[in-house]
Coordinates of C-alpha atoms and ligand atoms in Angstrom, one line a residue:
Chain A
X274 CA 17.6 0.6 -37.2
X275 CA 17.5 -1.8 -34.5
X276 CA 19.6 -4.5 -34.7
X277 CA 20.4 -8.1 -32.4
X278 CA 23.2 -10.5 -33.4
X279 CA 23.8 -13.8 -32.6
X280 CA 21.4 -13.9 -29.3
X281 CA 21.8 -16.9 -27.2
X282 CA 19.1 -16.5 -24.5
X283 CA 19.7 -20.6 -22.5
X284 CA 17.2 -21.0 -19.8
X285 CA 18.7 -24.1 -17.0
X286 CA 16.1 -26.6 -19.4
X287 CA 16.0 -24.6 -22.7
X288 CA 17.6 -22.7 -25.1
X289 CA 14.7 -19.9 -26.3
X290 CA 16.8 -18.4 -28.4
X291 CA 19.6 -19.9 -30.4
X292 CA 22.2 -17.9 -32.4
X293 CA 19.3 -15.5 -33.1
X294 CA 20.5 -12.1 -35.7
X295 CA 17.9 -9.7 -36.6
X296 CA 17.4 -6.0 -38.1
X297 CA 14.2 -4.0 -37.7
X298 CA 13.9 -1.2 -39.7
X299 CA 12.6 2.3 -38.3
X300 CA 9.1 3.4 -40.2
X301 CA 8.0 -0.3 -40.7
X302 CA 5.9 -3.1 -39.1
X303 CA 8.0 -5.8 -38.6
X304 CA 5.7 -9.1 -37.7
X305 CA 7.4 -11.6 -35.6
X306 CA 5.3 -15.1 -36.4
X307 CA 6.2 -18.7 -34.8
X308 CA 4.6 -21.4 -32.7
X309 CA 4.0 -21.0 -28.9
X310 CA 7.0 -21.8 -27.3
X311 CA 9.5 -20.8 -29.9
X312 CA 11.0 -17.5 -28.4
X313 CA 8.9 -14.7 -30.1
X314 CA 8.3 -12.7 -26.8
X315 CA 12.3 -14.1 -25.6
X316 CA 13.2 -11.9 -28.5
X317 CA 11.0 -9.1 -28.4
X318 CA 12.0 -8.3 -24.9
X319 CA 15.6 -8.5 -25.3
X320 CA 14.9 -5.3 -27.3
X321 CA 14.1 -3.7 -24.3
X322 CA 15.9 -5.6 -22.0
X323 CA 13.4 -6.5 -20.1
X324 CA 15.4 -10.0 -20.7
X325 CA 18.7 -10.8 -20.7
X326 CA 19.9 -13.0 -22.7
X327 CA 22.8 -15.2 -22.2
X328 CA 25.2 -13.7 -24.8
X329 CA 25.4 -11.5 -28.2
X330 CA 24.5 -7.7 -28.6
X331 CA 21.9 -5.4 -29.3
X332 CA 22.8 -1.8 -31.3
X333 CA 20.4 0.8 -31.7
X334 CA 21.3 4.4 -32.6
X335 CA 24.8 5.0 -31.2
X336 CA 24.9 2.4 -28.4
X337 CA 25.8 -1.2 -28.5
X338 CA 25.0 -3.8 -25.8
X339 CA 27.2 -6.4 -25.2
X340 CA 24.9 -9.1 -23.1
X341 CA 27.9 -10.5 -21.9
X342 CA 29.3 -7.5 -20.1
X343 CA 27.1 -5.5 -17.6
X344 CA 25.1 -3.2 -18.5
X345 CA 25.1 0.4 -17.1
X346 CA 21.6 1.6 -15.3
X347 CA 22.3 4.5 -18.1
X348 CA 22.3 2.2 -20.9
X349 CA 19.2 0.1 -19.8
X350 CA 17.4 3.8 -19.4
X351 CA 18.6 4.6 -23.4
X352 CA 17.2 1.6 -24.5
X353 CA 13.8 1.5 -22.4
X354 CA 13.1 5.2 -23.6
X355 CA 14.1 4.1 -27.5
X356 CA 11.2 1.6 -27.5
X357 CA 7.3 1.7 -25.8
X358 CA 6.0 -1.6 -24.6
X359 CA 2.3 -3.1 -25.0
X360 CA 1.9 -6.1 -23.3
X361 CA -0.5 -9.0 -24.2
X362 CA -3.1 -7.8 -21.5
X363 CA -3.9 -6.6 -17.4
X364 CA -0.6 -3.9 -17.9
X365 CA -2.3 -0.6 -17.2
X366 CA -2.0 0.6 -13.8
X367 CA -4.7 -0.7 -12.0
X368 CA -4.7 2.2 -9.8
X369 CA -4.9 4.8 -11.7
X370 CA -7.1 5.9 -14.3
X371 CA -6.9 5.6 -18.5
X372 CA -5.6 9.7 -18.1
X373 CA -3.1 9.2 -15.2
X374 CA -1.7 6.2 -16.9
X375 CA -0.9 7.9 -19.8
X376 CA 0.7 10.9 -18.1
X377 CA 2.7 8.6 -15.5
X378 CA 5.5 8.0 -18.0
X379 CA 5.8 11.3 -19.2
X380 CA 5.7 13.4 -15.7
X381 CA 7.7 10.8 -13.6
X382 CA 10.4 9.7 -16.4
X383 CA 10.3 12.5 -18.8
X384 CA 10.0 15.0 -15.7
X385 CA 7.4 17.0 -18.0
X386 CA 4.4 19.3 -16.2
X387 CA 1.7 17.3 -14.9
X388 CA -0.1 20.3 -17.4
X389 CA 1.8 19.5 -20.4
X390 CA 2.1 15.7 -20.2
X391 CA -2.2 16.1 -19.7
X392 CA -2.4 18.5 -22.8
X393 CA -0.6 15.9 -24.7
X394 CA -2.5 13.4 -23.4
X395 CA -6.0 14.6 -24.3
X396 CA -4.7 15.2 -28.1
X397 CA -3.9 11.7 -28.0
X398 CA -7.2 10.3 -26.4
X399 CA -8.8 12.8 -28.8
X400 CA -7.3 11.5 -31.9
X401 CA -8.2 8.1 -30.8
X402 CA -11.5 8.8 -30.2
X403 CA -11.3 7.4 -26.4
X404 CA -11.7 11.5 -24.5
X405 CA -14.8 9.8 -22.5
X406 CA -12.7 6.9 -21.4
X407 CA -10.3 9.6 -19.6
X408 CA -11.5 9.6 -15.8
X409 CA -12.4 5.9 -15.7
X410 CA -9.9 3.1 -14.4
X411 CA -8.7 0.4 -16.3
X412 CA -11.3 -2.2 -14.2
X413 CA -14.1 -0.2 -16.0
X414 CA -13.0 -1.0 -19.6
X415 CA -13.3 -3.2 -22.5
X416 CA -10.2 -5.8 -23.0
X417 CA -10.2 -3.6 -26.6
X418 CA -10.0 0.1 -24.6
X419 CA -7.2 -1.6 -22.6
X420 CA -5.5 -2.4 -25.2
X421 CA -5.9 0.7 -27.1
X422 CA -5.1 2.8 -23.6
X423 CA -2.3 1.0 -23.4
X424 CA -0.7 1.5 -26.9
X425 CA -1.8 5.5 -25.8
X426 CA 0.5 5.4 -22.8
X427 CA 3.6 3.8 -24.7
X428 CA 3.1 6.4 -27.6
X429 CA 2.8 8.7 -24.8
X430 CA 7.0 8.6 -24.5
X431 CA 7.5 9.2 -27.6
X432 CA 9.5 6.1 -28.1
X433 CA 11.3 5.2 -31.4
X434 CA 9.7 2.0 -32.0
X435 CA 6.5 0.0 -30.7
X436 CA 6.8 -3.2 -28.9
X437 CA 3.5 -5.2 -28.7
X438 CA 3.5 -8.9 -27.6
X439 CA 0.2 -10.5 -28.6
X440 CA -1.7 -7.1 -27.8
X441 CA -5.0 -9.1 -29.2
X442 CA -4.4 -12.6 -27.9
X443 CA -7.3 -12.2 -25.4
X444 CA -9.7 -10.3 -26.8
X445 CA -12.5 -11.7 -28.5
X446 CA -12.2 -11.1 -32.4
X447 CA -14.9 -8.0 -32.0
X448 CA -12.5 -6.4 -29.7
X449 CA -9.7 -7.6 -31.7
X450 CA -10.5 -5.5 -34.2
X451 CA -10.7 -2.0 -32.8
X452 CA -7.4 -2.4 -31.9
X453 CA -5.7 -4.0 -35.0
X454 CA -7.5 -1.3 -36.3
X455 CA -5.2 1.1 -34.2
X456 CA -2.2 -0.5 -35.3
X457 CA -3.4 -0.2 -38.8
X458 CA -3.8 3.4 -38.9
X459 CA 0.0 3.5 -36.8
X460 CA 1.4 1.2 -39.7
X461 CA 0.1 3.6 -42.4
X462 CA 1.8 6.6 -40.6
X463 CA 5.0 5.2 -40.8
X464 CA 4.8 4.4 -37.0
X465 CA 7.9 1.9 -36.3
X466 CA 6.4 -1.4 -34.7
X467 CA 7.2 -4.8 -33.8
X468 CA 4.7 -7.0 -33.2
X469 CA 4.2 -10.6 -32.1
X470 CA 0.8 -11.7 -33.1
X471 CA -1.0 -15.0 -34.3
X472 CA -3.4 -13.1 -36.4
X473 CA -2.0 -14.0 -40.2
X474 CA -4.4 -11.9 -41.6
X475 CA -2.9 -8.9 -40.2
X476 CA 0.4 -9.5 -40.9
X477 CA -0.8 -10.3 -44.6
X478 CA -2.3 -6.7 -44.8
X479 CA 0.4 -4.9 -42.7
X480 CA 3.4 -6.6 -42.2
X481 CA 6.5 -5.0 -44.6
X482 CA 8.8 -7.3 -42.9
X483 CA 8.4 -10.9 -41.1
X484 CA 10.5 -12.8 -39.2
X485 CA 9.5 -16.8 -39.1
X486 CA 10.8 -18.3 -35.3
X487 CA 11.1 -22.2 -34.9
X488 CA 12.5 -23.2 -31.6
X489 CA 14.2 -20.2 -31.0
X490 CA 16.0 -19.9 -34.3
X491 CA 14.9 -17.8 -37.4
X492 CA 13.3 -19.8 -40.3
X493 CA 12.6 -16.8 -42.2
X494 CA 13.6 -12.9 -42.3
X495 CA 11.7 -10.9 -45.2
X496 CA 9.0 -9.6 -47.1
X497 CA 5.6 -10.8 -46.1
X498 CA 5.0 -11.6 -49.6
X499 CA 7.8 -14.1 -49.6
X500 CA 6.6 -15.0 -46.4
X501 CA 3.3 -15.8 -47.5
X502 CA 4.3 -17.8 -50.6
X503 CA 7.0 -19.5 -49.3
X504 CA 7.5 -22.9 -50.2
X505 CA 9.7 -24.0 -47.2
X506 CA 8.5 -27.0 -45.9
X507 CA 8.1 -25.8 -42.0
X508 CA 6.3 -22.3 -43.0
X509 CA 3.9 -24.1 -45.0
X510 CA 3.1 -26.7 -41.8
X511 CA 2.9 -23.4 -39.8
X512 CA 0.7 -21.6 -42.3
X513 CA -1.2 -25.2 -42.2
X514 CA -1.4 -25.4 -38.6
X515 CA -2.5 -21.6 -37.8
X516 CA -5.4 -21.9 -40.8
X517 CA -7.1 -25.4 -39.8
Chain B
X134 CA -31.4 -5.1 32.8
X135 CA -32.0 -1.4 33.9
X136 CA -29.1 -1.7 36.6
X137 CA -26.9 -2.3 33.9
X138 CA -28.3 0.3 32.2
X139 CA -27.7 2.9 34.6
X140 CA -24.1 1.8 35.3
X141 CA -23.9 2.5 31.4
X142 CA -24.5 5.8 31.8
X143 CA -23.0 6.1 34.5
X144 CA -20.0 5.5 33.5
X145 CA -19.7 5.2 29.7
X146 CA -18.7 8.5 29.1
X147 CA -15.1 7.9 31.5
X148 CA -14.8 4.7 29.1
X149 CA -15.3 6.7 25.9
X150 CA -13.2 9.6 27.2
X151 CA -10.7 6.9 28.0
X152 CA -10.8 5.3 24.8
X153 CA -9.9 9.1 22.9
X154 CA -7.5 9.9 25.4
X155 CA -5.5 6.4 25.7
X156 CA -7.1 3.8 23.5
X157 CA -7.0 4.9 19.9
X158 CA -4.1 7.1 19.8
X159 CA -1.8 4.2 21.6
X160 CA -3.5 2.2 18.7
X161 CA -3.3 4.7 15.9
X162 CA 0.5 5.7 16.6
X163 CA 1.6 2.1 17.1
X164 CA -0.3 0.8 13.7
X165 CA 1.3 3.8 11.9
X166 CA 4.5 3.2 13.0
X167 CA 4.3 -0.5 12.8
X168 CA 3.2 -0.2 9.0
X169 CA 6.7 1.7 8.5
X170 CA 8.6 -1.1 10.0
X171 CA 6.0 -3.7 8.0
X172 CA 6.9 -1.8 4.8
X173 CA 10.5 -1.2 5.4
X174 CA 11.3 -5.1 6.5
X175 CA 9.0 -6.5 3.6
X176 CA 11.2 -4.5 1.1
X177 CA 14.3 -5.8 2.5
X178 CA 13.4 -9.4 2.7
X179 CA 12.1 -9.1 -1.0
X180 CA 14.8 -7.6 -2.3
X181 CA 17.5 -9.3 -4.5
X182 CA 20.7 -9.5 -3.4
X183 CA 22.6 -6.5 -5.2
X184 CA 26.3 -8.0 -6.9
X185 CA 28.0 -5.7 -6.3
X186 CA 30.1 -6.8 -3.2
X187 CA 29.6 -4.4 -0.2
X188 CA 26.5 -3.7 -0.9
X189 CA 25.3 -7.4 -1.5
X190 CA 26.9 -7.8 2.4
X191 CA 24.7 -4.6 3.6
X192 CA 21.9 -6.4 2.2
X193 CA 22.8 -9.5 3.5
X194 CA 23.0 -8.5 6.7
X195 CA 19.7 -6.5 6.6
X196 CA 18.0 -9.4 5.3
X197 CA 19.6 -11.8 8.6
X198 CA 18.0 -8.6 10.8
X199 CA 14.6 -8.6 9.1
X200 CA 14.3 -12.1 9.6
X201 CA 15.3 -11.7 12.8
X202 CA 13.0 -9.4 14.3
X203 CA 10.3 -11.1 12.4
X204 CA 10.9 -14.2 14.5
X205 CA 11.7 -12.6 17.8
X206 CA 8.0 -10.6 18.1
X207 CA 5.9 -13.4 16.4
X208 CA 7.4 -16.4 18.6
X209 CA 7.4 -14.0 21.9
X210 CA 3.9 -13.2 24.0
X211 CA 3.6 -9.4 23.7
X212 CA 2.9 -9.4 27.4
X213 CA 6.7 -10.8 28.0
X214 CA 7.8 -8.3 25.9
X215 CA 6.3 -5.3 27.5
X216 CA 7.8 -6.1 30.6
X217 CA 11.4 -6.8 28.9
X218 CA 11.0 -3.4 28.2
X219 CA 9.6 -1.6 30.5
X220 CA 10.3 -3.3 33.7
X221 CA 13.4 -5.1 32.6
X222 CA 15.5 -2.0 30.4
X223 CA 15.1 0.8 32.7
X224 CA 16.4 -1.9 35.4
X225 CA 19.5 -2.0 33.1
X226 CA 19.7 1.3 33.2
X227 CA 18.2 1.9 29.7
X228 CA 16.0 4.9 30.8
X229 CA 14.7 5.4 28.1
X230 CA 11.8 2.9 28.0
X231 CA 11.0 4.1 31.7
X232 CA 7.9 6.0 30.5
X233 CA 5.2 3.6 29.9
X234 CA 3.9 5.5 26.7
X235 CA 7.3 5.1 25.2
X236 CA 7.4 1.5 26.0
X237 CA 3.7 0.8 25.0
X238 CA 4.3 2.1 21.6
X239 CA 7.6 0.5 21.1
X240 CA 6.4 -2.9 21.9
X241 CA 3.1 -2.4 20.3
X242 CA 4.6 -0.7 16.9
X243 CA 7.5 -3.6 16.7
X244 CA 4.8 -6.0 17.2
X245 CA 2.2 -5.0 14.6
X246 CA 5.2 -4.5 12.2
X247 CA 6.4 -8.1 12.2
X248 CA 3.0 -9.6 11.9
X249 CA 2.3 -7.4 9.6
X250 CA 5.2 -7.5 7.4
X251 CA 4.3 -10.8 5.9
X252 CA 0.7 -9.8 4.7
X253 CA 2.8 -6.5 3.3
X254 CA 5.3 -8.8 1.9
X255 CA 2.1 -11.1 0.4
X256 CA 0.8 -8.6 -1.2
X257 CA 3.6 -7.4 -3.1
X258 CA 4.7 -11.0 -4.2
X259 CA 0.7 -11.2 -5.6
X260 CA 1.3 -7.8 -7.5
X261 CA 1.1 -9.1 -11.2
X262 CA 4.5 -9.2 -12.9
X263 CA 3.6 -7.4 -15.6
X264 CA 2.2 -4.2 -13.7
X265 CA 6.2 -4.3 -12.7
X266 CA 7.3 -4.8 -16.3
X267 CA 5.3 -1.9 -17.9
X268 CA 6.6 0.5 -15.4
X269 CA 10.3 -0.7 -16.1
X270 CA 9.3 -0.6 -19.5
X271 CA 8.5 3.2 -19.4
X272 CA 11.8 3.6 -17.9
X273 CA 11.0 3.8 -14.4
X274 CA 13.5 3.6 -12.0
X275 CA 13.3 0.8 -9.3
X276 CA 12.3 3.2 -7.0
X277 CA 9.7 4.6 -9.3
X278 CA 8.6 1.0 -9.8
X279 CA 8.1 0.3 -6.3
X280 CA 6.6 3.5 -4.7
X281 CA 4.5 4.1 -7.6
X282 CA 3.0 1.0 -9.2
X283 CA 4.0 -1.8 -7.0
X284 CA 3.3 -0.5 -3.4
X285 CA 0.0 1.4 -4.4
X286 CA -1.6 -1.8 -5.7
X287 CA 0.1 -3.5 -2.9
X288 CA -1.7 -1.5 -0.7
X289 CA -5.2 -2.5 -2.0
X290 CA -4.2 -6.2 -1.9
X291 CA -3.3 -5.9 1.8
X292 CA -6.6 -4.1 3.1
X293 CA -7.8 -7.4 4.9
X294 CA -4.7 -8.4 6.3
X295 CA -3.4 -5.2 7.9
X296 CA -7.3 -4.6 9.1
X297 CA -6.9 -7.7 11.1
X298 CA -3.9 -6.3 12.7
X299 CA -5.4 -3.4 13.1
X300 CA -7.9 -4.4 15.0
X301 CA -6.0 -7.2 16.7
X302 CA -3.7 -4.1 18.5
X303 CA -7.0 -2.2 19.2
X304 CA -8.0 -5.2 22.0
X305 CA -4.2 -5.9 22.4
X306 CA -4.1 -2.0 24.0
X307 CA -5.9 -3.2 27.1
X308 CA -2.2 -4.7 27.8
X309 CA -1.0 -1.6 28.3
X310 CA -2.2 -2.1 31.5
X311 CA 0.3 -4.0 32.5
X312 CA 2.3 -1.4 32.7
X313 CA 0.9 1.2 34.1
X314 CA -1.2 3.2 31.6
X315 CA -4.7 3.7 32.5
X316 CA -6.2 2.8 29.2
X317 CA -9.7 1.3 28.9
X318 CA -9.6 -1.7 30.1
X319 CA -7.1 -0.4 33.3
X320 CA -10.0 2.2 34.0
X321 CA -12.6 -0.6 34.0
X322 CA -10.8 -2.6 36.6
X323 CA -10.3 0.7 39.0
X324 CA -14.1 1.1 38.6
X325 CA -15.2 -2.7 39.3
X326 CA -12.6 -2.5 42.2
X327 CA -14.6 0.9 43.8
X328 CA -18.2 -0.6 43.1
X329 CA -18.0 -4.4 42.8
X330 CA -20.3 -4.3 40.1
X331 CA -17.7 -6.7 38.5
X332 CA -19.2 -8.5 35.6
X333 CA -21.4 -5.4 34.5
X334 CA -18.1 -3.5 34.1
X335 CA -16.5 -5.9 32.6
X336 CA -19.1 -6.4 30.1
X337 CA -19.5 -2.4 29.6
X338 CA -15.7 -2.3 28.7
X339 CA -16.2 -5.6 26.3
X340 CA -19.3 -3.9 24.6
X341 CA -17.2 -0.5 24.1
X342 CA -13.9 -2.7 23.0
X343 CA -16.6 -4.2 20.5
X344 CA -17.9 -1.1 19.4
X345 CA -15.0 0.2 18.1
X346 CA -13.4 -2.6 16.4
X347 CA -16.8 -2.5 14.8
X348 CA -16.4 0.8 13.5
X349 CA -13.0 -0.3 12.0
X350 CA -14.7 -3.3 10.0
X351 CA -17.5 -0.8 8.5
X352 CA -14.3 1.3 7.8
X353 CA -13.0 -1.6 6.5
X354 CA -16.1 -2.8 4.1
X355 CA -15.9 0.6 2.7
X356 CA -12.3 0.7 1.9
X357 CA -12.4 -2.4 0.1
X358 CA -15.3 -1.7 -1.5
X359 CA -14.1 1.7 -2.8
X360 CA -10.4 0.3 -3.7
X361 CA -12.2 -2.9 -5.6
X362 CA -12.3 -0.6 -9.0
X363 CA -8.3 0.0 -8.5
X364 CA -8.0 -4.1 -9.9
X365 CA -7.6 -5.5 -13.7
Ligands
LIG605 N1 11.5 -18.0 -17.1 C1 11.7 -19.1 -17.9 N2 12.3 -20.2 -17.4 C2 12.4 -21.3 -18.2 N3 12.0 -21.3 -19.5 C3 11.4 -20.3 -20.0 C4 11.2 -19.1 -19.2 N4 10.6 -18.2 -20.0 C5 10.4 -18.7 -21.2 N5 10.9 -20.0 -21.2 C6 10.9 -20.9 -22.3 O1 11.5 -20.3 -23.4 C7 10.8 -20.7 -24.6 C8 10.4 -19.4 -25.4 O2 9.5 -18.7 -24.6 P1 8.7 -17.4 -25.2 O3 9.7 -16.5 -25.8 O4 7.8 -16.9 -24.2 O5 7.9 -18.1 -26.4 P2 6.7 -17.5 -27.3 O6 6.5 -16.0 -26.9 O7 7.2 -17.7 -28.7 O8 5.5 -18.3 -27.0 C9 9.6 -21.5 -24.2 O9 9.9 -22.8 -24.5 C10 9.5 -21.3 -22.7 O10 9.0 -22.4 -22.1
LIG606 MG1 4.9 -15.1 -26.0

């Protein structure tokens, strides 16, 4: 269980995220829904700290953050290898191919074999259907197979949980759906994932847990189901807004 | 026409030899060294200013230095600065810069390196963010971050740049000269001043001086073109 309390994350102009306390449980999809602007991807990189915020904590297994203190290079390592990141789009190496940037994490932070890290590798382009894609660079795929490359090389680590900020925002809805497919067949193995996405229909089929941001506070932590049939005056706008 | 000709032959192969001997290896150990100093001095004037007290003064100080040198070879004429240091040093007794080679390269390395520090320090600045966020995000040290994701795509981004500097020192060897070495360009002149076939020389020398930096923008074309599948 991952869990941030009371996040404060002031930018000079803006607070993004204000008095923000979450849990996300291991072996679910949590979905992290809001407006543009309201702090989804603030809060989703806290977990890794690829941002700091201004104040509160993060505690995940044994080790507790407080963003107030500094934070030891060792702790920021712990945390980075607890959690695998997939970015919106254009994060795969450019320079190296789909194969080489799936092993990267593995030989040069794990310190595994260059021949185990591939071994591994293969298994997963295998079971992703993707072993043609190996040799090619990133310039010579789909926006779907860099997506789905790129969800490869974070399971690559072996991380505890999934981090993916908008992985579909832009791919056309074709591509879109190979690689909500993906994170489909992830959700239904248990596979523990966060995920900022616009795409209601997804988190209607696969979200167990939803949290609702409205300029940078939560407006609602649950079920989808409640999520869905909420009654709450600003969901329902939301729900309005995102559904024309 | 054909008197040109035969002064080609004549004495093309000298030129050529000339070139291999003194030409491209003053220009191929200055541009190497000269990327190390680009590299280094683009890092350092990129980097953020650590917190930690003695090492944010280090860093300060190195930064002050960086911008220094930087200033100093671009707002000097190289030709100044090769007889600083080797007419001027070894007069102060600083014999170390008394062999020409040793001064050639120093001036001509230092040189290429400031210029071509800013195109290095360009190209990392135009390295997407996020290529530097997934490798943090693996857990990538900054080192690891650096060498192995930022500086190799950095690299590609700076082709053009650093092949104008390359080619840039090529011609800028004929300075040498100046100073002694009998490079190219010095050979040429010895030649013209033996046969007074001035202008043909001069012209030979010019067509070989363009022949080469030729070969560098082929080289070039094909770099490029080979590094344009290493971009998102
Ligand atoms: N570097 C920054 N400087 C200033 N404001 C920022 C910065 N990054 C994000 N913000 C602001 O913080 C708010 C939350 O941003 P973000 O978390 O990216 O929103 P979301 O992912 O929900 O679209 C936005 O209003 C944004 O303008
Ligand atoms: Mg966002």
């Amino acid at each position: 269980m991952i869990e941030v309390k009371h996040i404060i994350k002031q930018y000079p102009e803006k607070r993004a995220l204000d008095d923000v306390s979450a849990t996300f449980n291991a072996h679910e999809t949590t979905v992290i829904l809001g407006p543009s602007g309201s702090g989804k991807s603030t809060l989703l990189r806290t977990l890794n700290l690829l941002e700091r915020p201004t104040s509160g904590t993060l505690a995940l297994n044994d080790l507790t953050i407080n963003f107030e203190a500094p934070i030891a290079k060792k702790e920021i390592f712990n945390v980075r290898q607890t959690f695998g990141m997939v970015f919106q789009e254009k994060a795969l190496f450019a320079h190296l191919t789909v194969l080489k940037n799936i092993i990267e994490g593995p030989v040069q932070v794990k310190k595994e074999s260059v021949a185990v890290a591939t071994k591994k590798a293969e298994a997963l382009l295998e079971r992703f259907g993707m072993t043609e894609l190996a040799a090619r660079y990133p310039s010579e795929l789909s926006g779907g197979q860099q997506q789905r490359v790129a969800i490869m090389r974070a399971l690559a680590m072996q991380p505890e949980y999934l981090l993916l900020d908008e992985p579909t925002s832009a791919l056309d809805p074709e591509l879109e759906a190979q690689v909500l497919h993906v994170l489909k067949e992830l959700a239904t193995q248990r596979t523990s994932m966060i995920v900022v996405t616009h795409n209601l229909g997804f988190a209607r089929q696969v979200a167990d847990h939803i949290i609702f941001i409205e300029n940078g506070q939560i407006g609602y932590d649950g079920s989808a189901e409640g999520f869905f049939s909420a009654t709450d005056n600003r969901i329902q706008q939301f729900l309005n807004a995102m559904s024309f | 026409m054909t008197q040109f000709i035969q002064l080609a032959i004549q004495y093309l192969p000298s030129l050529l030899m000339t070139a291999i001997t003194y030409t491209l290896p003053l220009t191929a150990i200055s541009f190497i060294l000269g990327l190390i100093f680009a590299i280094l001095t683009a890092l350092i004037r990129i980097a953020k200013l650590p917190s930690e007290t003695v090492a944010k003064l280090i860093m300060s100080v190195l930064k002050t230095l960086a911008a220094f040198y930087v200033w100093l070879f671009r707002s000097t004429p190289m030709i100044v600065q090769l007889f600083i240091v080797f007419y001027g040093l070894p007069n102060a007794h600083i014999n170390f810069f008394a062999n020409a080679w040793v001064s050639a390269i120093t001036v001509f390395s230092l040189n290429t390196g400031a210029y071509a520090s800013e195109s290095v320090r360009a190209a990392i600045l135009s390295v997407p963010k996020v290529q530097k966020e997934a490798a943090e995000s693996l857990g990538m040290t900054n080192r690891q971050v650096y060498w192995r994701v930022v500086l190799p795509q950095a690299a590609r981004i700076s082709i053009p740049p650093l092949s104008n500097s390359l080619i840039s020192l090529l011609k800028d060897t004929s300075l040498a000269s100046v100073i002694t070495i009998v490079e190219m360009f010095y050979l040429s002149q010895q030649i013209a001043a033996e046969n007074y076939k001035i202008l043909s020389m001069y012209v030979l020398v010019a067509m070989v001086y363009a022949l080469l930096t030729t070969i560098l923008t082929v080289g070039q074309h094909y770099l490029e073109r080979y590094t344009s599948r290493f971009t998102i």
